[in-house]
Amino acid sequence: MGLYGLYGLYGLYGSLWVSMVSMVSMVSMGLYGSLWSLWSLWVSMCLYGLYVFLWVSMVSMVSLYGLCVSLWSLPTGSLFVGDVNPKWWRPPLPRTPPDTLCFLQLDIDHYVGSPVPGMPGATHGPVPILRLFGVTAEGNSVCLHLHGFTPYFYVLAPQGVGVQHLEPLRQELDSALLRELRGNREGLSRAVLGLELCYKQSLLGYHGGQLSPFVRVLLALPRLVPPARRLLEQGLPWGDMGVHRAAPYESNVDFEIRFMVDSGLVGCSWVEVPSGQFHLRGPPPGVPPVSRCQLEADAAWGGLRCHPPEGQWMGLPPLRILSVDIECEGRKGIFPEPEQDAVIQVGCAVQRQGDPEPFLRLVLVLSSCAPIPGAAVICFQRERDLLQSWAEFVRILDPDIITGYNIQNFDLPYLLQRARVLKVDSFPFLGRIRLRRSELRDSTFQSRQLGRRENKVLSAEGRVVLDMLQVLLREHKLRSYTLNAVSFHFLQEQKEDVPHGIITDLQRGSAQSRRRLALYCLKDTILPLRLAQRLRVLLSHVELARVTGVALSTILCRGQQVRVVAQLLRQAMREDLLMPVVKVEGGEDYEGATVIEPLKGYYDVPIVTLDFCSLYPSIMMAHNLCYSTLLPPGGVQLGPTDYIRTPSGDLFVTSGVRRGLLPRVLEGLLEARSRVKQELAQEQDVFRRQVLHGRQMALKVSANSVYGFTGAQAGKLPCLEVSQCPIVPHSTLHNTHSAP
């Protein structure tokens, strides 16, 4: 309980002892005293009663304070006793458990755990378990554990392979994998769960419809995929067929993407588990919960119903969005360093999706601070208490999205590093998994437009980090990307007038000067929320996740390639096509697109500018350019009208022979965009108009990224024959330019 708690217990013991002695003394006086003594006895009892009452009250208050102070060292403790506003909590759960579990899936990950009784999959040893995080229509947070999904990939088998060759190969691969496991910390007894023979086609190249034998390799854990792929590539005995080196297919697909493709799940879609097919976690004898979510359940992955984001399933629940900004005490001329410079204020603004304004403004201040109308101000004398209280506030609030300006590379890393310096051990538990520490990892983003960017990524399971600075860097070309500049550009608003050089002086001044700094800090939390609203950032990214079929966090933290891969895999699965693993070995570059320089000058007549509608997608669809339509040299013999020859000499079969996979993906995207734009023109509801606008922009971006995917030489499936074709016919543009 801490020092104050011990004082309280000693005080309570003393008060009880004094009260007992006093009562014995008074009874003795009453038995042997006179009438006057009886009157004195009555007065003495009243005085002693008042004394005991005051003493016990004081002891109780000290004990309660000691208990509150002692809780700071616990990860689930709270320094907000007496300060927590009920409005900070999520809506309460219904009194009766839900019959069906329906929620919007916001994030997905996986972990290795123990089997749960009654769930599919292995009954002993470690198993992979997928985890969906989301929010119900009422605003309750959900964590759903999905069981029974097995990691797998394919290898191309030699001709003449039969089912009799699979078990010897499985045993060889299983033994080799178990030998490679360092210490086998998971206690695996079987690494390869099974091998399945199937007949499919490679996505790369036109094969005339001829199927080839493939083996599907099912493994116990996702981390076994890379070593299993390597062993099969190097060569293993296939029974009496001898040693064979097998080419891998789809072994570079993330486990979460693999599950989403196979189950039909797309990002930010509504999912449902019917009645009787899930088990809520709770107190014994049930499975204990491991998350901070209000609802936590287990289910078989095959029982998950994924609703397409259409009609009634287009909407969003009341997602909680937390905007954060910190102020640090610095030294003149030196940027704040977490090893030396204290965090002096943390500002927070919380808004529900769909609300026009935040429902909570909060600032945590080191030292005293004058009140701020419309905001909660909590003051601390110790920096470690401030940091611990902010972490506890995040756990109490349970936000779905954490936003701010440059929080990825400054605010969040600084808070974590500063808490580590001060040894606030319970600070880094910021995600929805109770015993999982939030950690920072380096991430590299690279594109032709933005170049190479190094970022920090915070792991906070179940919460999505949306940094407005990163969004603006990717999607808008501006002269300056400071918060002040972008706020004026988009909002005609600016930050509070507090020069950076006087922040330390304001902090070391009075309560009024710290109030000025607190207003500055709060404004820096409000502006990112207003920017996100004005630019429809959340809606557009949600729609992009729905269109491309990946999670929202994937949209925010990764590039275009994973989005195209997810779409390719979905389309390929319908046609029994498999995506090969291409080794990146450099290669030749190709000339970029032709840009016709304008004729500069003064014109006294209107200038007509023309633009191609979806130029690159249109060329790819018109000429049926795709991996699956590329005719390799010496391949299938076709008539002269069954293929086209590009200016670079590459051959592609026409759509009459086989409609390409990429053109089909592009047709679907562009047709969907056309339908959405027609619906947008007739829609009157403001929110639905915003959703539809975000969707049509997401469809446009997704279509344009398909072409870039084929030209990414360091990508997962580069194809120079496809990527160079749309930019080769310069004569087309020159003829257009010179036309009368």
XYZ file of C-alpha atoms in Angstrom:
740
model
C 0.000 0.000 0.000
C 2.949 2.361 0.354
C 4.109 4.608 3.182
C 0.824 6.491 3.574
C -1.099 3.248 3.596
C 1.003 1.953 6.497
C 0.450 5.201 8.389
C -3.261 4.740 7.867
C -3.267 1.200 9.250
C -1.264 2.247 12.317
C -3.611 5.168 12.891
C -6.690 2.975 12.616
C -5.204 0.501 15.111
C -4.435 3.332 17.552
C -7.916 4.831 17.308
C -9.570 1.509 18.069
C -7.300 0.987 21.115
C -8.020 4.470 22.510
C -11.752 4.016 21.973
C -11.764 0.694 23.856
C -9.839 2.127 26.842
C -12.124 5.160 26.963
C -15.267 3.048 27.015
C -13.935 0.876 29.888
C -13.044 3.964 31.901
C -16.457 5.520 31.387
C -18.299 2.374 32.385
C -16.266 2.229 35.605
C -17.195 5.807 36.445
C -20.861 5.105 35.782
C -20.987 2.132 38.201
C -19.275 3.712 41.206
C -19.822 7.446 40.775
C -22.542 9.765 42.028
C -25.325 11.390 40.049
C -22.887 14.174 39.195
C -20.502 11.502 37.981
C -23.244 10.099 35.767
C -23.747 13.565 34.227
C -19.989 13.848 33.730
C -19.982 10.388 32.204
C -22.554 11.425 29.606
C -20.560 14.520 28.660
C -17.313 12.551 28.519
C -18.879 9.954 26.247
C -19.977 12.663 23.823
C -16.537 14.240 23.781
C -14.805 10.916 23.343
C -17.242 9.965 20.589
C -16.508 13.202 18.739
C -12.778 12.623 19.202
C -12.985 9.080 17.877
C -15.126 10.198 14.927
C -12.633 12.899 13.917
C -9.660 10.599 14.399
C -11.138 7.746 12.370
C -12.193 10.165 9.603
C -8.692 11.581 9.378
C -7.154 8.108 9.371
C -9.566 6.958 6.643
C -8.668 9.905 4.427
C -4.938 9.305 4.920
C -5.424 5.599 4.213
C -7.353 6.314 1.004
C -4.697 8.769 -0.124
C -1.979 6.260 0.645
C -3.808 3.623 -1.384
C -4.147 5.979 -4.349
C -0.485 6.975 -4.238
C 0.663 3.366 -3.962
C -1.242 2.323 -7.103
C 1.110 4.255 -9.379
C 3.482 1.285 -9.596
C 0.864 -1.086 -11.056
C 0.251 -1.327 -14.844
C -3.521 -1.273 -14.230
C -3.373 1.355 -11.472
C -4.823 4.838 -11.723
C -3.875 8.281 -10.515
C -7.251 9.566 -11.669
C -9.182 8.524 -8.536
C -11.745 11.260 -8.111
C -10.817 12.913 -11.425
C -12.219 10.406 -13.931
C -15.222 11.801 -15.746
C -17.798 9.118 -16.636
C -17.926 10.616 -20.134
C -14.389 9.358 -20.689
C -15.531 5.752 -20.571
C -16.967 3.831 -23.486
C -20.706 3.098 -23.494
C -21.574 0.280 -21.061
C -22.254 -3.202 -22.350
C -25.852 -4.420 -22.547
C -27.008 -6.352 -19.494
C -27.547 -9.535 -21.478
C -24.732 -11.005 -23.617
C -25.198 -10.486 -27.380
C -26.660 -13.312 -29.457
C -24.454 -12.423 -32.416
C -21.135 -10.631 -32.434
C -21.163 -7.904 -35.090
C -18.547 -5.168 -35.341
C -16.461 -3.101 -37.746
C -13.023 -4.678 -38.097
C -10.399 -1.971 -37.568
C -7.142 -3.900 -37.195
C -5.810 -7.436 -37.507
C -2.727 -9.260 -36.246
C -1.721 -12.732 -35.113
C 0.119 -14.349 -32.246
C 1.300 -17.804 -31.241
C -0.613 -19.215 -28.280
C -2.016 -22.330 -26.700
C -5.026 -24.171 -28.172
C -8.431 -23.240 -26.752
C -10.745 -26.181 -25.970
C -13.574 -26.496 -28.463
C -11.754 -24.582 -31.205
C -10.434 -26.120 -34.460
C -6.760 -26.800 -35.007
C -4.116 -28.644 -33.026
C -5.086 -29.766 -29.529
C -1.608 -29.372 -28.043
C 1.525 -27.362 -28.663
C 1.719 -23.818 -30.044
C -0.822 -22.695 -32.646
C -1.212 -19.484 -34.684
C -4.241 -17.426 -33.643
C -5.546 -14.448 -35.595
C -6.889 -11.472 -33.714
C -9.462 -8.963 -34.975
C -9.989 -5.646 -33.194
C -13.013 -3.494 -33.822
C -15.999 -1.522 -32.578
C -19.706 -2.375 -32.470
C -22.417 -0.062 -33.738
C -23.054 0.966 -30.107
C -19.407 1.929 -29.585
C -18.200 -1.089 -27.582
C -14.649 -2.293 -28.247
C -14.158 -5.896 -29.420
C -11.283 -8.375 -29.582
C -12.017 -11.598 -31.486
C -9.588 -14.539 -31.478
C -9.930 -16.683 -34.620
C -8.714 -20.284 -34.537
C -7.945 -22.979 -37.080
C -6.368 -21.022 -39.943
C -3.114 -22.631 -41.092
C -0.177 -20.881 -42.820
C 0.727 -22.333 -46.199
C 2.406 -21.735 -49.538
C 2.894 -23.620 -52.810
C 5.806 -25.155 -54.695
C 5.918 -26.298 -58.301
C 6.124 -30.099 -58.338
C 7.972 -32.227 -60.915
C 5.955 -33.891 -63.646
C 4.799 -37.363 -62.690
C 4.464 -36.625 -58.994
C 1.760 -38.552 -57.159
C 0.229 -38.650 -53.711
C 2.631 -41.480 -52.786
C 5.513 -39.002 -52.947
C 4.006 -36.541 -50.478
C 4.520 -38.328 -47.156
C 8.248 -39.037 -47.717
C 8.711 -35.389 -48.675
C 6.737 -34.239 -45.637
C 8.930 -36.284 -43.311
C 12.124 -34.959 -44.893
C 10.950 -31.356 -44.682
C 9.609 -31.795 -41.157
C 12.886 -33.235 -39.872
C 14.923 -30.517 -41.570
C 12.748 -27.751 -40.107
C 12.850 -29.148 -36.574
C 16.637 -29.351 -36.788
C 16.791 -25.693 -37.793
C 14.630 -24.466 -34.917
C 16.989 -22.935 -32.407
C 16.110 -24.548 -29.115
C 12.559 -25.185 -30.371
C 11.279 -22.762 -27.735
C 7.688 -23.348 -28.792
C 7.986 -27.086 -28.128
C 6.902 -28.109 -31.628
C 6.625 -31.824 -32.253
C 5.517 -31.447 -35.875
C 6.477 -28.532 -38.115
C 4.856 -29.658 -41.390
C 1.186 -30.428 -40.859
C 0.573 -31.799 -44.328
C 1.165 -31.665 -48.075
C -1.605 -31.478 -50.673
C -1.297 -32.142 -54.402
C -3.241 -29.751 -56.652
C -3.241 -28.605 -60.270
C -3.089 -24.904 -61.099
C -1.378 -22.383 -63.395
C 1.308 -19.810 -62.812
C 0.191 -16.202 -62.962
C 3.293 -15.281 -64.966
C 2.952 -16.067 -68.665
C 0.292 -17.527 -70.960
C 0.262 -21.335 -70.830
C -2.686 -22.129 -73.071
C -4.835 -23.343 -70.192
C -2.471 -26.219 -69.370
C -2.449 -27.052 -65.648
C 0.714 -27.940 -63.758
C 1.164 -29.973 -60.569
C 1.714 -27.959 -57.386
C 2.115 -29.004 -53.775
C 0.471 -26.999 -51.029
C 2.699 -26.966 -47.934
C 0.801 -26.533 -44.641
C 2.924 -25.489 -41.659
C 2.432 -25.250 -37.919
C 3.548 -21.616 -37.553
C 3.871 -18.616 -39.904
C 7.543 -18.132 -39.042
C 8.304 -21.546 -40.559
C 7.405 -20.380 -44.082
C 10.782 -18.748 -44.970
C 12.986 -21.687 -43.858
C 10.626 -24.215 -45.466
C 10.736 -22.288 -48.725
C 14.541 -22.159 -48.615
C 14.881 -25.895 -47.931
C 12.574 -26.788 -50.815
C 14.419 -24.408 -53.142
C 17.754 -25.980 -52.215
C 16.364 -29.442 -52.893
C 14.926 -32.336 -50.884
C 14.213 -35.996 -51.756
C 10.721 -36.571 -53.203
C 10.557 -40.279 -52.420
C 11.658 -42.461 -55.338
C 11.771 -39.378 -57.613
C 15.061 -38.321 -56.050
C 16.148 -34.835 -55.024
C 14.166 -32.040 -56.633
C 14.498 -28.268 -56.356
C 11.051 -26.730 -56.161
C 10.191 -23.146 -57.142
C 8.067 -21.402 -54.464
C 4.757 -19.660 -55.075
C 3.007 -17.194 -52.735
C 5.515 -17.793 -49.941
C 6.061 -14.026 -49.583
C 2.441 -13.280 -48.672
C 1.879 -11.997 -45.133
C -0.115 -14.288 -42.867
C -2.790 -11.624 -42.272
C -3.146 -10.895 -46.003
C -3.377 -14.631 -46.688
C -6.225 -14.939 -44.202
C -8.079 -11.875 -45.504
C -7.912 -13.154 -49.084
C -9.034 -16.683 -48.207
C -11.877 -15.545 -45.940
C -13.119 -12.728 -48.185
C -12.398 -10.131 -45.502
C -11.558 -6.582 -46.624
C -10.238 -3.772 -44.474
C -12.658 -1.742 -42.325
C -15.602 -3.975 -43.176
C -18.351 -5.225 -40.883
C -17.948 -8.810 -39.725
C -20.346 -11.048 -37.847
C -20.169 -14.298 -35.915
C -23.599 -15.978 -35.618
C -25.157 -17.096 -32.378
C -23.665 -20.239 -30.887
C -20.440 -19.983 -32.904
C -18.418 -17.852 -30.489
C -17.496 -18.092 -26.820
C -17.151 -14.939 -24.737
C -14.111 -14.790 -22.506
C -14.624 -14.117 -18.821
C -13.925 -15.301 -15.301
C -13.176 -18.992 -14.543
C -14.052 -21.587 -15.608
C -14.016 -19.679 -18.902
C -10.938 -18.573 -20.827
C -9.529 -15.452 -19.125
C -9.447 -12.250 -21.225
C -6.075 -10.860 -22.267
C -7.211 -7.548 -23.763
C -8.683 -4.307 -22.468
C -11.643 -4.571 -24.855
C -15.173 -4.669 -23.491
C -16.029 -7.774 -25.512
C -13.520 -10.572 -26.044
C -14.398 -13.870 -27.687
C -13.063 -16.976 -29.435
C -14.422 -18.402 -32.700
C -13.484 -20.681 -35.580
C -12.296 -18.717 -38.594
C -14.690 -20.577 -40.863
C -17.672 -19.175 -38.952
C -16.792 -15.551 -39.695
C -19.258 -13.744 -41.967
C -17.761 -10.823 -43.880
C -20.264 -8.245 -45.129
C -19.318 -6.343 -48.299
C -19.169 -2.575 -47.600
C -22.395 -1.749 -49.404
C -25.808 -0.456 -48.389
C -26.345 -0.718 -44.651
C -22.763 -1.926 -44.198
C -21.188 1.283 -45.528
C -21.394 3.225 -42.280
C -18.905 3.624 -39.465
C -19.383 3.168 -35.710
C -18.552 6.003 -33.265
C -14.795 5.475 -33.422
C -12.816 7.243 -30.704
C -10.035 9.465 -32.054
C -7.371 10.753 -29.657
C -5.173 13.653 -30.790
C -1.922 14.107 -28.837
C 0.739 16.797 -28.550
C 3.585 17.205 -26.066
C 5.722 20.121 -24.931
C 9.260 19.586 -23.684
C 11.576 21.689 -21.605
C 14.541 22.505 -23.791
C 17.912 24.162 -23.700
C 18.620 27.171 -25.882
C 19.775 26.196 -29.333
C 19.376 22.461 -28.680
C 16.463 20.324 -29.843
C 14.845 18.465 -26.910
C 16.502 15.166 -26.026
C 14.595 12.543 -23.989
C 17.711 11.642 -22.017
C 17.843 15.131 -20.480
C 14.793 17.288 -21.250
C 11.561 16.788 -19.330
C 8.054 16.449 -20.738
C 6.286 19.436 -19.203
C 2.832 19.206 -20.807
C 0.758 16.631 -22.677
C -2.329 17.857 -24.499
C -5.200 15.608 -25.567
C -8.341 16.167 -27.607
C -10.840 13.344 -28.092
C -13.496 13.234 -30.794
C -15.991 10.636 -31.952
C -16.239 9.861 -35.631
C -19.165 11.853 -36.994
C -19.147 14.526 -34.262
C -18.305 18.105 -35.298
C -16.186 18.904 -32.223
C -14.145 17.040 -29.582
C -16.074 15.947 -26.505
C -12.958 16.197 -24.321
C -10.047 18.606 -24.074
C -7.434 17.628 -21.502
C -3.965 18.888 -20.631
C -1.580 17.344 -18.122
C 0.770 19.973 -16.693
C 3.976 19.727 -14.700
C 3.576 22.210 -11.804
C 0.558 24.453 -11.275
C -1.619 25.875 -14.046
C -4.484 28.360 -14.078
C -7.881 26.951 -15.137
C -8.894 26.816 -18.811
C -12.626 27.076 -19.619
C -13.863 24.047 -21.550
C -10.805 21.935 -20.753
C -9.757 19.621 -17.950
C -6.414 20.594 -16.406
C -4.585 18.116 -14.162
C -1.377 19.237 -12.470
C 1.529 17.146 -11.223
C 4.603 17.843 -9.145
C 6.604 14.944 -10.570
C 7.202 14.223 -14.244
C 6.962 10.461 -13.743
C 3.460 10.898 -12.302
C 2.483 12.959 -15.346
C 3.731 10.279 -17.738
C 2.129 7.450 -15.795
C -1.182 9.302 -15.645
C -1.201 9.927 -19.392
C -0.604 6.236 -20.069
C -3.418 5.355 -17.670
C -5.648 7.920 -19.375
C -5.055 6.168 -22.720
C -6.015 2.854 -21.159
C -9.167 4.360 -19.595
C -10.204 6.209 -22.753
C -9.503 3.184 -24.996
C -9.108 5.124 -28.280
C -9.426 3.399 -31.631
C -7.230 5.888 -33.489
C -4.330 7.976 -32.164
C -3.546 11.025 -34.271
C -1.552 14.222 -34.114
C 1.092 16.058 -36.114
C 4.466 14.313 -36.424
C 3.567 11.989 -33.559
C 5.163 9.068 -35.394
C 8.655 10.509 -35.322
C 8.541 12.828 -32.305
C 5.732 12.802 -29.725
C 5.173 9.076 -29.257
C 8.860 8.059 -29.469
C 9.783 10.876 -27.060
C 7.190 9.762 -24.512
C 8.366 6.157 -24.650
C 12.031 7.062 -24.385
C 11.441 9.574 -21.583
C 9.443 7.014 -19.590
C 12.307 4.565 -20.034
C 14.794 7.152 -18.725
C 12.626 7.783 -15.640
C 12.027 4.034 -15.208
C 8.241 4.302 -15.388
C 7.920 0.582 -16.008
C 4.152 0.516 -16.445
C 4.103 3.284 -19.077
C 4.580 1.384 -22.362
C 1.392 -0.696 -22.100
C -0.509 1.551 -24.526
C -2.196 -1.082 -26.713
C -5.264 -3.187 -26.093
C -3.343 -6.293 -25.023
C -2.703 -5.974 -21.298
C 0.718 -7.582 -20.997
C 2.044 -6.457 -24.378
C 4.554 -3.603 -24.320
C 4.346 -0.923 -26.977
C 7.611 -0.739 -28.873
C 9.133 1.355 -31.631
C 10.524 -0.063 -34.836
C 12.106 1.580 -37.841
C 10.168 1.625 -41.089
C 11.284 2.645 -44.570
C 8.874 4.047 -47.129
C 10.065 4.479 -50.694
C 8.377 5.717 -53.846
C 9.340 7.598 -56.982
C 7.345 10.637 -55.958
C 8.509 10.887 -52.331
C 11.857 9.143 -52.462
C 13.066 7.269 -49.405
C 11.676 8.160 -45.969
C 12.643 6.744 -42.588
C 9.857 6.611 -39.997
C 9.163 5.205 -36.564
C 6.215 2.850 -36.108
C 4.602 2.324 -32.698
C 3.201 -1.107 -31.931
C -0.040 -0.553 -30.030
C -2.137 -3.639 -30.748
C -5.731 -2.800 -31.562
C -5.124 0.926 -32.049
C -4.326 2.645 -35.352
C -1.759 5.469 -35.429
C -2.675 8.129 -38.007
C -0.013 10.832 -38.320
C -1.389 13.826 -40.198
C 2.088 14.949 -41.251
C 2.707 11.642 -43.040
C -0.698 11.854 -44.735
C 0.015 15.348 -46.049
C 3.507 14.407 -47.225
C 2.058 11.536 -49.276
C -1.015 13.209 -50.692
C -0.394 16.964 -51.029
C 2.342 19.059 -52.606
C 2.887 22.089 -50.385
C 5.622 24.668 -50.002
C 5.828 24.095 -46.261
C 4.657 21.218 -44.087
C 4.769 22.910 -40.693
C 1.530 22.650 -38.740
C 1.171 26.415 -38.869
C 1.549 26.508 -42.665
C -0.779 23.617 -43.480
C -3.411 24.864 -41.009
C -3.461 28.249 -42.700
C -3.493 26.638 -46.159
C -6.447 24.328 -45.524
C -8.267 25.899 -42.554
C -7.264 29.568 -42.577
C -6.299 28.990 -38.945
C -2.972 29.204 -37.174
C -1.314 27.969 -34.021
C -1.239 29.990 -30.812
C 1.465 32.654 -30.874
C 4.117 31.050 -28.674
C 7.667 31.127 -30.088
C 9.549 27.923 -29.459
C 12.347 29.765 -27.698
C 10.162 30.919 -24.785
C 8.538 27.564 -23.949
C 10.991 26.860 -21.137
C 10.570 30.388 -19.748
C 6.784 30.004 -19.722
C 7.079 26.692 -17.910
C 9.376 28.169 -15.254
C 7.145 31.181 -14.755
C 3.762 31.384 -13.031
C 0.505 29.452 -13.225
C -0.717 32.036 -15.745
C 2.321 31.599 -18.006
C 1.869 27.827 -17.900
C -1.772 28.390 -18.832
C -0.612 30.208 -21.968
C 1.586 27.236 -22.812
C -1.298 24.833 -22.136
C -3.518 26.740 -24.587
C -0.735 26.462 -27.156
C -0.461 22.719 -26.527
C -4.223 22.171 -26.743
C -4.463 24.088 -30.023
C -1.861 21.735 -31.487
C -4.182 18.816 -30.694
C -7.275 20.496 -32.164
C -5.718 21.466 -35.498
C -4.892 17.878 -36.616
C -8.496 16.864 -35.909
C -9.806 19.770 -37.988
C -7.374 18.994 -40.788
C -8.519 15.379 -40.812
C -12.145 16.511 -40.970
C -11.595 19.053 -43.715
C -9.599 16.639 -45.875
C -11.833 13.634 -45.062
C -8.692 11.713 -44.166
C -10.312 8.942 -42.150
C -13.133 8.341 -44.623
C -10.827 8.242 -47.640
C -8.410 5.836 -45.963
C -11.249 3.611 -44.765
C -12.575 3.420 -48.311
C -9.099 2.724 -49.652
C -8.805 -0.175 -47.198
C -12.169 -1.492 -48.360
C -11.341 -1.195 -52.047
C -7.868 -2.734 -51.878
C -8.803 -5.328 -49.260
C -6.083 -4.628 -46.670
C -6.224 -3.364 -43.087
C -6.306 0.348 -42.254
C -2.910 0.193 -40.534
C -1.472 -1.342 -43.716
C -2.808 1.566 -45.763
C -1.179 4.067 -43.402
C 2.188 2.391 -42.832
C 2.978 0.583 -46.067
C 3.181 1.435 -49.739
C 1.153 0.600 -52.811
C 2.585 -2.853 -53.488
C 0.807 -4.712 -50.712
C -2.516 -3.270 -51.916
C -2.014 -4.509 -55.472
C -0.814 -7.899 -54.222
C -4.001 -8.303 -52.192
C -6.174 -7.498 -55.219
C -4.163 -9.797 -57.475
C -4.411 -12.668 -55.013
C -8.190 -12.325 -54.741
C -8.643 -12.373 -58.505
C -6.071 -15.135 -59.028
C -7.688 -17.387 -56.432
C -10.931 -17.367 -58.427
C -9.096 -18.612 -61.524
C -6.688 -21.142 -59.953
C -3.674 -18.953 -60.699
C -0.670 -18.770 -58.368
C 1.682 -15.828 -57.931
C 5.358 -16.804 -58.281
C 8.152 -15.541 -56.052
C 10.501 -13.464 -58.197
C 14.056 -12.913 -57.003
C 15.103 -9.289 -57.323
C 18.471 -9.118 -59.091
C 18.440 -5.583 -60.392
C 17.828 -5.418 -64.126
C 17.468 -2.936 -66.899
C 15.588 0.288 -66.501
C 13.186 1.728 -68.984
C 12.674 5.226 -70.295
C 10.025 7.239 -68.546
C 6.924 8.743 -70.081
C 7.075 11.484 -72.690
C 6.351 14.986 -71.461
C 5.621 17.523 -74.193
C 6.931 20.920 -73.194
C 4.359 23.745 -73.428
C 4.827 26.615 -75.874
C 5.250 29.557 -73.541
C 3.769 32.898 -74.480
C 0.805 35.235 -74.282
C -2.416 33.970 -75.894
C -5.442 36.180 -76.474
C -7.690 33.189 -77.254
C -8.893 30.440 -74.870
C -6.446 27.551 -74.487
C -8.054 24.120 -74.589
C -6.320 21.461 -72.477
C -7.079 17.806 -73.075
C -6.405 14.903 -70.749
C -6.601 11.159 -71.170
C -9.142 9.509 -68.923
C -7.198 7.039 -66.742
C -4.350 6.950 -69.274
C -2.252 4.008 -68.070
C -5.165 1.815 -66.967
C -6.873 2.494 -70.306
C -3.795 1.429 -72.288
C -3.413 -1.739 -70.217
C -7.066 -2.657 -70.745
C -7.080 -1.773 -74.451
C -4.039 -3.942 -75.222
C -4.769 -6.688 -72.666
C -1.427 -6.191 -70.921
C -0.939 -8.566 -68.019
C 1.341 -11.145 -66.453
C -1.093 -13.843 -67.507
C -1.211 -12.748 -71.183
C 2.537 -12.415 -71.747
C 3.598 -14.934 -74.388
C 7.092 -16.212 -73.565
C 9.534 -17.023 -76.386
C 9.040 -20.571 -77.603
C 5.733 -20.828 -75.811
C 2.285 -21.745 -77.087
C 1.987 -21.464 -80.874
C -0.799 -19.069 -81.884
C -2.117 -17.499 -85.061
C -1.039 -13.991 -86.105
C -4.359 -12.505 -84.990
C -4.229 -14.082 -81.545
C -1.525 -11.830 -80.162
C -0.130 -8.324 -80.421
C 3.486 -7.263 -80.661
C 4.476 -4.212 -78.654
C 7.008 -1.664 -79.980
C 9.572 -3.247 -77.642
C 9.016 -6.642 -79.302
C 7.094 -8.364 -76.503
C 4.060 -10.522 -77.299
C 0.713 -10.493 -75.478
C -2.304 -12.629 -76.331
C -5.481 -10.777 -77.205
C -8.549 -10.679 -74.996
C -10.237 -13.112 -77.391
C -7.717 -15.775 -76.350
C -7.573 -14.929 -72.656
C -8.695 -11.852 -70.786
C -5.829 -10.679 -68.599
C -5.993 -10.591 -64.825
C -4.792 -6.989 -64.514
C -7.267 -5.648 -67.105
C -10.046 -7.405 -65.220
C -8.935 -5.857 -61.933
C -8.748 -2.434 -63.590
C -12.138 -2.813 -65.256
C -13.697 -3.644 -61.924
C -12.075 -0.647 -60.242
C -12.994 1.849 -62.960
C -16.546 0.545 -63.373
C -17.008 0.740 -59.620
C -15.691 4.301 -59.637
C -18.134 5.257 -62.395
C -21.050 3.806 -60.411
C -19.940 5.598 -57.246
C -19.676 8.938 -59.068
C -23.201 8.488 -60.445
C -24.466 7.670 -56.962
C -22.575 10.653 -55.574
C -24.313 12.999 -58.005
C -27.734 11.927 -56.661
C -26.908 11.569 -52.961
C -28.255 14.248 -50.588
C -27.018 12.994 -47.223
C -23.844 14.860 -46.212
C -22.124 11.930 -44.518
C -22.896 9.487 -47.325
C -21.597 12.036 -49.859
C -18.316 12.179 -47.961
C -18.094 8.402 -47.882
C -18.833 8.141 -51.602
C -16.312 10.836 -52.482
C -13.676 9.032 -50.443
C -14.520 5.792 -52.202
C -14.259 7.178 -55.737
C -10.885 8.746 -54.910
C -9.721 5.459 -53.408
C -10.759 3.629 -56.569
C -8.856 6.119 -58.716
C -5.669 5.820 -56.652
C -5.943 2.043 -56.615
C -6.321 1.826 -60.396
C -3.340 4.075 -61.058
C -1.134 2.100 -58.668
C -1.577 -1.152 -60.627
C 0.648 0.087 -63.451
C 3.335 1.288 -61.041
C 3.354 -2.120 -59.365
C 4.495 -3.827 -62.568
C 7.418 -1.425 -62.940
C 8.762 -1.639 -59.378
C 12.026 -3.508 -59.962
C 12.437 -4.108 -56.220
C 8.817 -5.194 -55.899
C 7.155 -8.533 -55.342
C 6.291 -9.156 -58.998
C 8.043 -6.788 -61.429
C 7.359 -7.247 -65.123
C 9.285 -4.933 -67.423
C 7.386 -6.201 -70.471
C 4.144 -4.803 -69.039
C 5.462 -1.638 -67.418
C 7.373 -0.313 -70.435
C 4.587 -0.905 -72.943
C 2.243 1.991 -72.019
C 5.044 4.558 -72.328
C 6.724 3.281 -75.525
C 4.456 4.698 -78.238
C 5.697 8.317 -78.031
C 4.410 8.824 -81.572
C 0.850 8.646 -80.293
C 1.365 11.683 -78.088
C 3.392 13.525 -80.737
C 0.672 12.899 -83.312
C -1.898 14.199 -80.858
C 0.277 17.254 -80.240
C 0.756 18.013 -83.948
C -2.847 17.409 -84.983
C -4.571 20.458 -86.512
